[in-house]
Short mmCIF file of C-alpha atoms in Angstrom, two decimals:
data_model
loop_
_atom_site.label_atom_id
_atom_site.label_comp_id
_atom_site.label_asym_id
_atom_site.label_seq_id
_atom_site.Cartn_x
_atom_site.Cartn_y
_atom_site.Cartn_z
CA MET D 1 5.09 -16.46 -11.87
CA VAL D 2 2.58 -18.10 -9.48
CA ASP D 3 5.18 -18.06 -6.66
CA THR D 4 5.88 -14.37 -7.30
CA VAL D 5 2.18 -13.56 -7.07
CA ARG D 6 1.79 -15.69 -3.94
CA ASN D 7 4.79 -13.97 -2.30
CA PHE D 8 3.37 -10.57 -3.17
CA LEU D 9 -0.08 -11.47 -1.83
CA ASN D 10 1.53 -12.76 1.36
CA SER D 11 3.17 -9.37 1.84
CA LEU D 12 -0.21 -7.62 1.81
CA THR D 13 -1.81 -6.82 5.13
CA ASN D 14 -4.30 -9.17 6.75
CA TYR D 15 -7.82 -7.83 6.76
CA SER D 16 -7.97 -7.81 10.55
CA ASP D 17 -5.29 -5.08 10.57
CA PHE D 18 -7.29 -2.44 8.67
CA LYS D 19 -8.08 -0.49 11.86
CA SER D 20 -4.38 -0.04 12.61
CA ILE D 21 -3.92 1.35 9.09
CA GLN D 22 -6.87 3.71 9.55
CA LYS D 23 -5.40 4.88 12.86
CA TYR D 24 -1.99 5.42 11.25
CA ILE D 25 -3.53 7.45 8.41
CA HIS D 26 -5.47 9.60 10.89
CA GLN D 27 -2.47 10.22 13.14
CA ASN D 28 0.32 10.56 10.58
CA TRP D 29 -1.12 11.38 7.15
CA LYS D 30 -4.13 13.60 7.71
CA GLN D 31 -6.62 13.84 10.54
CA LYS D 32 -10.13 12.84 9.50
CA HIS D 33 -8.86 11.54 6.12
CA ILE D 34 -11.68 9.82 4.22
CA LEU D 35 -9.90 6.43 4.39
CA ALA D 36 -9.58 6.79 8.16
CA ARG D 37 -13.31 7.53 8.51
CA ASN D 38 -15.12 5.58 5.81
CA ILE D 39 -14.70 1.80 6.01
CA LYS D 40 -16.92 1.25 2.97
CA LEU D 41 -14.66 3.36 0.76
CA PHE D 42 -11.56 1.84 2.36
CA LYS D 43 -12.74 -1.67 1.45
CA TRP D 44 -13.87 -0.67 -2.04
CA GLN D 45 -10.52 0.92 -2.89
CA HIS D 46 -8.11 -1.39 -1.07
CA GLN D 47 -9.63 -4.85 -0.72
CA PHE D 48 -9.41 -7.08 -3.77
CA SER D 49 -8.71 -10.37 -2.00
CA LYS D 50 -11.20 -11.45 0.65
CA ASN D 51 -8.79 -11.73 3.59
CA LYS D 52 -6.22 -9.14 2.54
CA ILE D 53 -6.01 -5.38 2.32
CA ASP D 54 -3.97 -3.90 -0.51
CA PHE D 55 -1.46 -2.28 1.83
CA VAL D 56 2.09 -3.27 2.55
CA VAL D 57 2.87 -2.35 6.15
CA LYS D 58 6.09 -2.20 8.16
CA GLU D 59 5.83 -2.50 11.94
CA LYS D 60 8.33 -1.88 14.70
CA GLU D 61 7.57 -3.13 18.21
CA LYS D 62 3.98 -3.95 17.11
CA LYS D 63 3.39 -0.37 15.96
CA VAL D 64 2.86 0.61 12.31
CA ILE D 65 5.72 2.82 11.13
CA SER D 66 5.27 2.73 7.33
CA ILE D 67 2.40 2.12 4.93
CA LEU D 68 2.14 1.75 1.20
CA GLY D 69 -1.37 1.46 -0.19
CA ILE D 70 -1.96 0.10 -3.66
CA ILE D 71 -4.99 -0.13 -5.90
CA ASN D 72 -5.26 -3.20 -8.12
CA GLN D 73 -6.41 -1.58 -11.35
CA SER D 74 -5.94 -4.71 -13.43
CA ARG D 75 -8.57 -6.49 -11.31
CA ASP D 76 -6.79 -9.78 -11.90
CA LYS D 77 -5.33 -12.07 -9.29
CA GLU D 78 -1.82 -11.28 -10.49
CA TYR D 79 -1.90 -7.56 -9.71
CA SER D 80 -0.30 -6.83 -13.08
CA GLU D 81 -1.38 -3.16 -13.11
CA ILE D 82 -1.43 -1.16 -9.89
CA SER D 83 -1.54 2.41 -8.66
CA LEU D 84 0.37 3.57 -5.63
CA ALA D 85 -2.28 5.36 -3.62
CA ILE D 86 -0.86 6.36 -0.26
CA TRP D 87 2.71 6.12 0.98
CA HIS D 88 3.94 7.39 4.31
CA SER D 89 6.69 6.42 6.68
CA LEU D 90 7.90 7.53 10.08
CA ASP D 91 11.19 5.81 9.22
CA ARG D 92 12.76 6.76 5.88
CA ILE D 93 14.52 3.43 5.32
CA SER D 94 11.34 1.41 5.96
CA GLY D 95 9.40 3.58 3.51
CA ILE D 96 11.92 3.08 0.74
CA GLY D 97 12.00 -0.65 1.50
CA LEU D 98 8.23 -0.90 1.02
CA MET D 99 8.45 0.98 -2.26
CA LEU D 100 11.26 -1.23 -3.58
CA LYS D 101 9.31 -4.36 -2.60
CA ILE D 102 6.60 -3.21 -5.03
CA PHE D 103 8.95 -2.08 -7.82
CA TYR D 104 10.92 -5.32 -7.87
CA ASN D 105 7.86 -7.55 -7.97
CA LYS D 106 8.24 -9.19 -11.37
CA ASN D 107 4.55 -9.80 -12.09
CA ILE D 108 3.65 -6.11 -11.98
CA LYS D 109 3.82 -4.77 -15.51
CA LEU D 110 2.56 -1.22 -14.93
CA ILE D 111 2.82 0.99 -11.84
CA LYS D 112 1.02 4.31 -11.66
CA ALA D 113 1.14 6.95 -8.95
CA THR D 114 -1.94 8.93 -8.04
CA THR D 115 0.20 11.75 -6.67
CA ILE D 116 3.91 12.27 -6.35
CA SER D 117 5.94 14.42 -4.02
CA LYS D 118 9.28 16.02 -4.78
CA ASN D 119 10.82 13.76 -2.13
CA VAL D 120 10.39 10.61 -4.24
CA LEU D 121 10.85 12.07 -7.72
CA LYS D 122 14.49 10.91 -7.91
CA LEU D 123 13.49 7.39 -6.83
CA TYR D 124 10.83 7.15 -9.57
CA LYS D 125 13.26 8.47 -12.18
CA SER D 126 16.02 6.06 -11.16
CA LEU D 127 13.60 3.13 -11.41
CA GLY D 128 12.47 4.23 -14.86
#
């Protein structure tokens, strides 16, 4: 279990990359989104570990193309209960890959979604 947690934590984004996530949110999710403007809220919601941000990010040619933000609601180091907070992808395959990386993480016992679009409803249903 410790290796699973360590692997999952290693897949989270380094803290130094938060500005690229904010830029991606502003440009691709919603202009002037609160997470793109308010670093204090961004840290409060998405920074549980000191040097990591609770986002899984996919890059292509050093440019962010997919993001999946999570909120550690269990507040334990094992991330046993999370909410999926923001998911967006410029590349459909990369977006699904990020989602599956979360779903197949064996230490997560409960996954919640803050919102859900019709586009991913079949994916959620197929994963139970």
